[in-house]
Tab-separated table of C-alpha atoms in Angstrom:
chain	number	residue	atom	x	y	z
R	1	UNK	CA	-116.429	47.769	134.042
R	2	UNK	CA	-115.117	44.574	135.108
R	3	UNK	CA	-112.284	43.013	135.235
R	4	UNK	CA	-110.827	40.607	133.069
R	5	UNK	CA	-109.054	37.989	135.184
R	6	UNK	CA	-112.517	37.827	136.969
R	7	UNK	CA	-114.467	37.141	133.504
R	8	UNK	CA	-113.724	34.042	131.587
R	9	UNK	CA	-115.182	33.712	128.152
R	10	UNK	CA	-115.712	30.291	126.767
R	11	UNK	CA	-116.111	29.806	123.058
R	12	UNK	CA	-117.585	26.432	121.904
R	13	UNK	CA	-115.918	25.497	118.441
R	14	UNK	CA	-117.950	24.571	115.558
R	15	UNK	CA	-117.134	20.555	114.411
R	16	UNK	CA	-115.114	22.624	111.390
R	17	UNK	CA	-113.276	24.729	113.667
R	18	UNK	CA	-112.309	21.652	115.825
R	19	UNK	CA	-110.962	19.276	112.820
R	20	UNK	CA	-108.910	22.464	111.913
R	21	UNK	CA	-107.121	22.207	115.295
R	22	UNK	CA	-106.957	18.386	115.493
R	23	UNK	CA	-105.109	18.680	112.083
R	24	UNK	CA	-102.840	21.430	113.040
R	25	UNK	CA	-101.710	19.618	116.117
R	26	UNK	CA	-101.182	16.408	114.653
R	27	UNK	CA	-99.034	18.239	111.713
R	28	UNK	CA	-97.063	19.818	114.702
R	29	UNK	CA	-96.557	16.591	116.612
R	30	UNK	CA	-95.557	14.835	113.265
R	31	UNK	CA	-92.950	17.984	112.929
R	32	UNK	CA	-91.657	17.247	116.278
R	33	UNK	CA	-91.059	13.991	115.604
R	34	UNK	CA	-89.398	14.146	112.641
R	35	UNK	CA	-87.419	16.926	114.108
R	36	UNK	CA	-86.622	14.449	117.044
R	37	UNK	CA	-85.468	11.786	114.177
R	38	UNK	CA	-83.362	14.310	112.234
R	39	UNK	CA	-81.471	15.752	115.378
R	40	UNK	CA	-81.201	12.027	116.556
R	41	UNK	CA	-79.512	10.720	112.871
R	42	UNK	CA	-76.872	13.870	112.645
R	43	UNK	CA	-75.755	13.044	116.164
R	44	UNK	CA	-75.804	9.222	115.228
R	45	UNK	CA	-74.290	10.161	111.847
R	46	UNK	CA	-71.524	12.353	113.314
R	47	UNK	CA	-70.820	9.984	116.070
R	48	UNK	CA	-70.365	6.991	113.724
R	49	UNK	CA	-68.253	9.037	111.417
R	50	UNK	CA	-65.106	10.907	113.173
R	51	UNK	CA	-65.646	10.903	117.008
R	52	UNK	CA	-63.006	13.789	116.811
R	53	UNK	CA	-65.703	15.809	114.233
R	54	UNK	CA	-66.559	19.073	115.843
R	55	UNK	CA	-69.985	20.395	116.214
R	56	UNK	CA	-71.599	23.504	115.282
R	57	UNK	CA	-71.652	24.334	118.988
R	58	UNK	CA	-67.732	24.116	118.898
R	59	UNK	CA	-66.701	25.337	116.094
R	60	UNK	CA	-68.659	28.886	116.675
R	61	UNK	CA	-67.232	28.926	120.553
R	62	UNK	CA	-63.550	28.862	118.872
R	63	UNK	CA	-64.769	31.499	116.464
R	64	UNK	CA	-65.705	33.925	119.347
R	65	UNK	CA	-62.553	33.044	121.345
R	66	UNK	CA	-60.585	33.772	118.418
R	67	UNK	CA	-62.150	37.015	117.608
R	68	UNK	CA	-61.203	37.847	120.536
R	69	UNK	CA	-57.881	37.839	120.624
R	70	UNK	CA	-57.417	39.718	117.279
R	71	UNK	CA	-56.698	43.456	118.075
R	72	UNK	CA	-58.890	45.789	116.935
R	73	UNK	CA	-59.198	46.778	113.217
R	74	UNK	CA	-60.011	50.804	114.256
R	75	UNK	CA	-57.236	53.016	115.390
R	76	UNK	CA	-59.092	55.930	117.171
R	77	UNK	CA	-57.265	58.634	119.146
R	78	UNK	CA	-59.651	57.860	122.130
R	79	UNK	CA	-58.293	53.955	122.245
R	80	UNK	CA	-54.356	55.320	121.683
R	81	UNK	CA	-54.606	57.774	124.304
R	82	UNK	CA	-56.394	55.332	126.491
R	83	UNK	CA	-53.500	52.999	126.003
R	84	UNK	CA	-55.553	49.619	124.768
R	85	UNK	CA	-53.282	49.720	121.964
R	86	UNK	CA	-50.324	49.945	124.359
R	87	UNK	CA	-51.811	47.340	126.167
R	88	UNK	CA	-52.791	45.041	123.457
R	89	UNK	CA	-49.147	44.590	122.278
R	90	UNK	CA	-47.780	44.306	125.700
R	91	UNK	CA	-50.305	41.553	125.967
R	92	UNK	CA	-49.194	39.946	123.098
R	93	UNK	CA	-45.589	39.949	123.265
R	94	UNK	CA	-44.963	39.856	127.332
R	95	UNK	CA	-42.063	37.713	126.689
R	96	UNK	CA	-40.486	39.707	124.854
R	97	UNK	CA	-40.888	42.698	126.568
R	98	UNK	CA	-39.763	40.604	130.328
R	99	UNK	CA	-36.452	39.853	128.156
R	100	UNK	CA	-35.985	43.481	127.353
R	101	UNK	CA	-36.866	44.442	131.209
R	102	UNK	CA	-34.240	41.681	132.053
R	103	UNK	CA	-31.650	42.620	129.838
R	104	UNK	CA	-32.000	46.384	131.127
R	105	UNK	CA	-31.918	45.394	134.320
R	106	UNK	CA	-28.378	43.855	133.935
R	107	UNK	CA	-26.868	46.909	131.688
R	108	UNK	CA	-27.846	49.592	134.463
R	109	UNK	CA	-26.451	47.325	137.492
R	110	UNK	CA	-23.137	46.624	135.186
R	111	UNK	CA	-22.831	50.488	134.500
R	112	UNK	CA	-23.460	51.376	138.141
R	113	UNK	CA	-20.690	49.053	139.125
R	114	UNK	CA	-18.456	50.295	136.072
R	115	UNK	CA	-18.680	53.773	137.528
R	116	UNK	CA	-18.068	52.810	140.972
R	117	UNK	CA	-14.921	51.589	139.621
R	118	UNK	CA	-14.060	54.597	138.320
R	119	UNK	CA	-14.441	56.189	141.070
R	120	UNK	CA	-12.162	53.912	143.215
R	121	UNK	CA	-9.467	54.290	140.641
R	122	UNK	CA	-9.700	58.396	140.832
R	123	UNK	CA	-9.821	58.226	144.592
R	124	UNK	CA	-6.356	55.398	144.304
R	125	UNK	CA	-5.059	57.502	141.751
R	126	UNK	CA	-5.129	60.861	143.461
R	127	UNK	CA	-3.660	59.386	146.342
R	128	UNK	CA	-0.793	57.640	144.119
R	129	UNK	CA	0.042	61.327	143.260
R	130	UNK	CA	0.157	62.508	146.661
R	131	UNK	CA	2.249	59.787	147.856
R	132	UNK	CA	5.013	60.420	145.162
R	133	UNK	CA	5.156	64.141	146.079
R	134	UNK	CA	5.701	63.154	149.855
R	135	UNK	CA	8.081	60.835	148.637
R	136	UNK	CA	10.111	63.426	146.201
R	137	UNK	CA	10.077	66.083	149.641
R	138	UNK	CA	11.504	63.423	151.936
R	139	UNK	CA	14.252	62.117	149.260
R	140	UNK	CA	15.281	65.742	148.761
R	141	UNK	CA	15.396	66.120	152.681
R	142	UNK	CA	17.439	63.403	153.060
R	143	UNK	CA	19.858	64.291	149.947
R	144	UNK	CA	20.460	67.835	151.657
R	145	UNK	CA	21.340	65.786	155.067
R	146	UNK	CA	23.823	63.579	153.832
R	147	UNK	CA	25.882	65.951	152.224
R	148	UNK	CA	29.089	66.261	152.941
R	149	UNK	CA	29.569	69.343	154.349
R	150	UNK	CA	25.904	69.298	156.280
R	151	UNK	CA	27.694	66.067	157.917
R	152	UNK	CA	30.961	68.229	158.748
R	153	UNK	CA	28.607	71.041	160.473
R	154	UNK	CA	26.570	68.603	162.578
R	155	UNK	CA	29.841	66.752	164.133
R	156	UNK	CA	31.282	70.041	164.882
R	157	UNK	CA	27.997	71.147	166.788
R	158	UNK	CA	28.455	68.214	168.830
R	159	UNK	CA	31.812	68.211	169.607
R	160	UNK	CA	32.098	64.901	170.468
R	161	UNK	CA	33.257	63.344	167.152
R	162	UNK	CA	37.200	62.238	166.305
R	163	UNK	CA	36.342	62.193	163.104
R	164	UNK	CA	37.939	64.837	160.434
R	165	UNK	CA	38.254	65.555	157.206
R	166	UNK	CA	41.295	64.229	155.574
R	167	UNK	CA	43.997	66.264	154.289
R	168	UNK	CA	45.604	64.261	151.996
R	169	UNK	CA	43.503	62.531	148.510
R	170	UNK	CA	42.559	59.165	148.710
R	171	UNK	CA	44.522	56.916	146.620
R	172	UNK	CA	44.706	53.577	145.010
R	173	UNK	CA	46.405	50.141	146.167
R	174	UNK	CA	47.404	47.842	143.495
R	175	UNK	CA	47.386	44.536	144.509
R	176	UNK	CA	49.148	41.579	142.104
R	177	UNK	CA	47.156	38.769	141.446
């Protein structure tokens, strides 16, 4: 055997056999050209008419973007799981959903500081109490001190006072005006 890049067979055509391709590659020339002159008159055509006119090209590159932002028709428990759902309609309404985060954001900070608060007050509040009991022991203290006969008991003790109790009642001066 031998091989076949080494071998080269030449055929001679018969004169039928080469009109047959003459006329088959003048038809496909002719094609070409009028291909050439059809391709060259739409752009002309679409040019001359509405520079703004979109082209096939265009219009099926905004078909595929498009497409692609549409979420997907089927729901399967794969894709929910997954979270491409999830993700889809984060994706699609991430304003809203930084809003939300902000607004959170601000109601947990106000109720920490709410409850700190609260817990100031409690703190000022229990020590309100315990002030007012000191206060009620030390006004009873000094009530019992400056009693009269507590007074009388402490100067005697001493010894050193000229004071005394008086024998007769007090009584009242009326002066004329």
């Amino acid at each position: 055997m031998q091989d076949d890049k080494d071998t080269k067979l030449t055929i001679d055509p018969t004169p039928a056999e080469e009109t047959v391709v003459q006329e088959e590659l003048a038809s496909a020339s002719v094609e070409e050209n009028i291909d050439k002159d059809l391709s060259e008159n739409v752009e002309e055509e679409a040019e001359s008419k509405d520079p703004t006119a979109k082209t096939l090209e265009d219009i099926m590159e905004e078909e595929a973007h498009e497409s692609e932002t549409q979420p997907p028709s089927s729901f399967s428990l794969s894709r929910t799981l997954g979270g491409a759902i999830l993700a889809h309609v984060i994706q699609s309404q991430i304003k809203l959903v930084l809003l939300i985060t902000f607004f959170l954001i601000i109601y947990i900070t106000c109720r920490y500081q709410c409850q700190q608060k609260m817990v100031e007050i409690d703190r000022m509040e229990q020590q309100l109490t315990a002030i007012r009991y000191k206060a009620t022991v030390v006004t009873s203290f000094l009530t019992e001190k400056s009693r009269e006969s507590n007074i009388m008991d402490m100067l005697e003790q001493k010894g050193d006072s000229t004071l005394q109790i008086p024998k007769d009642p007090p009584y009242k001066i009326n002066v004329p005006e």
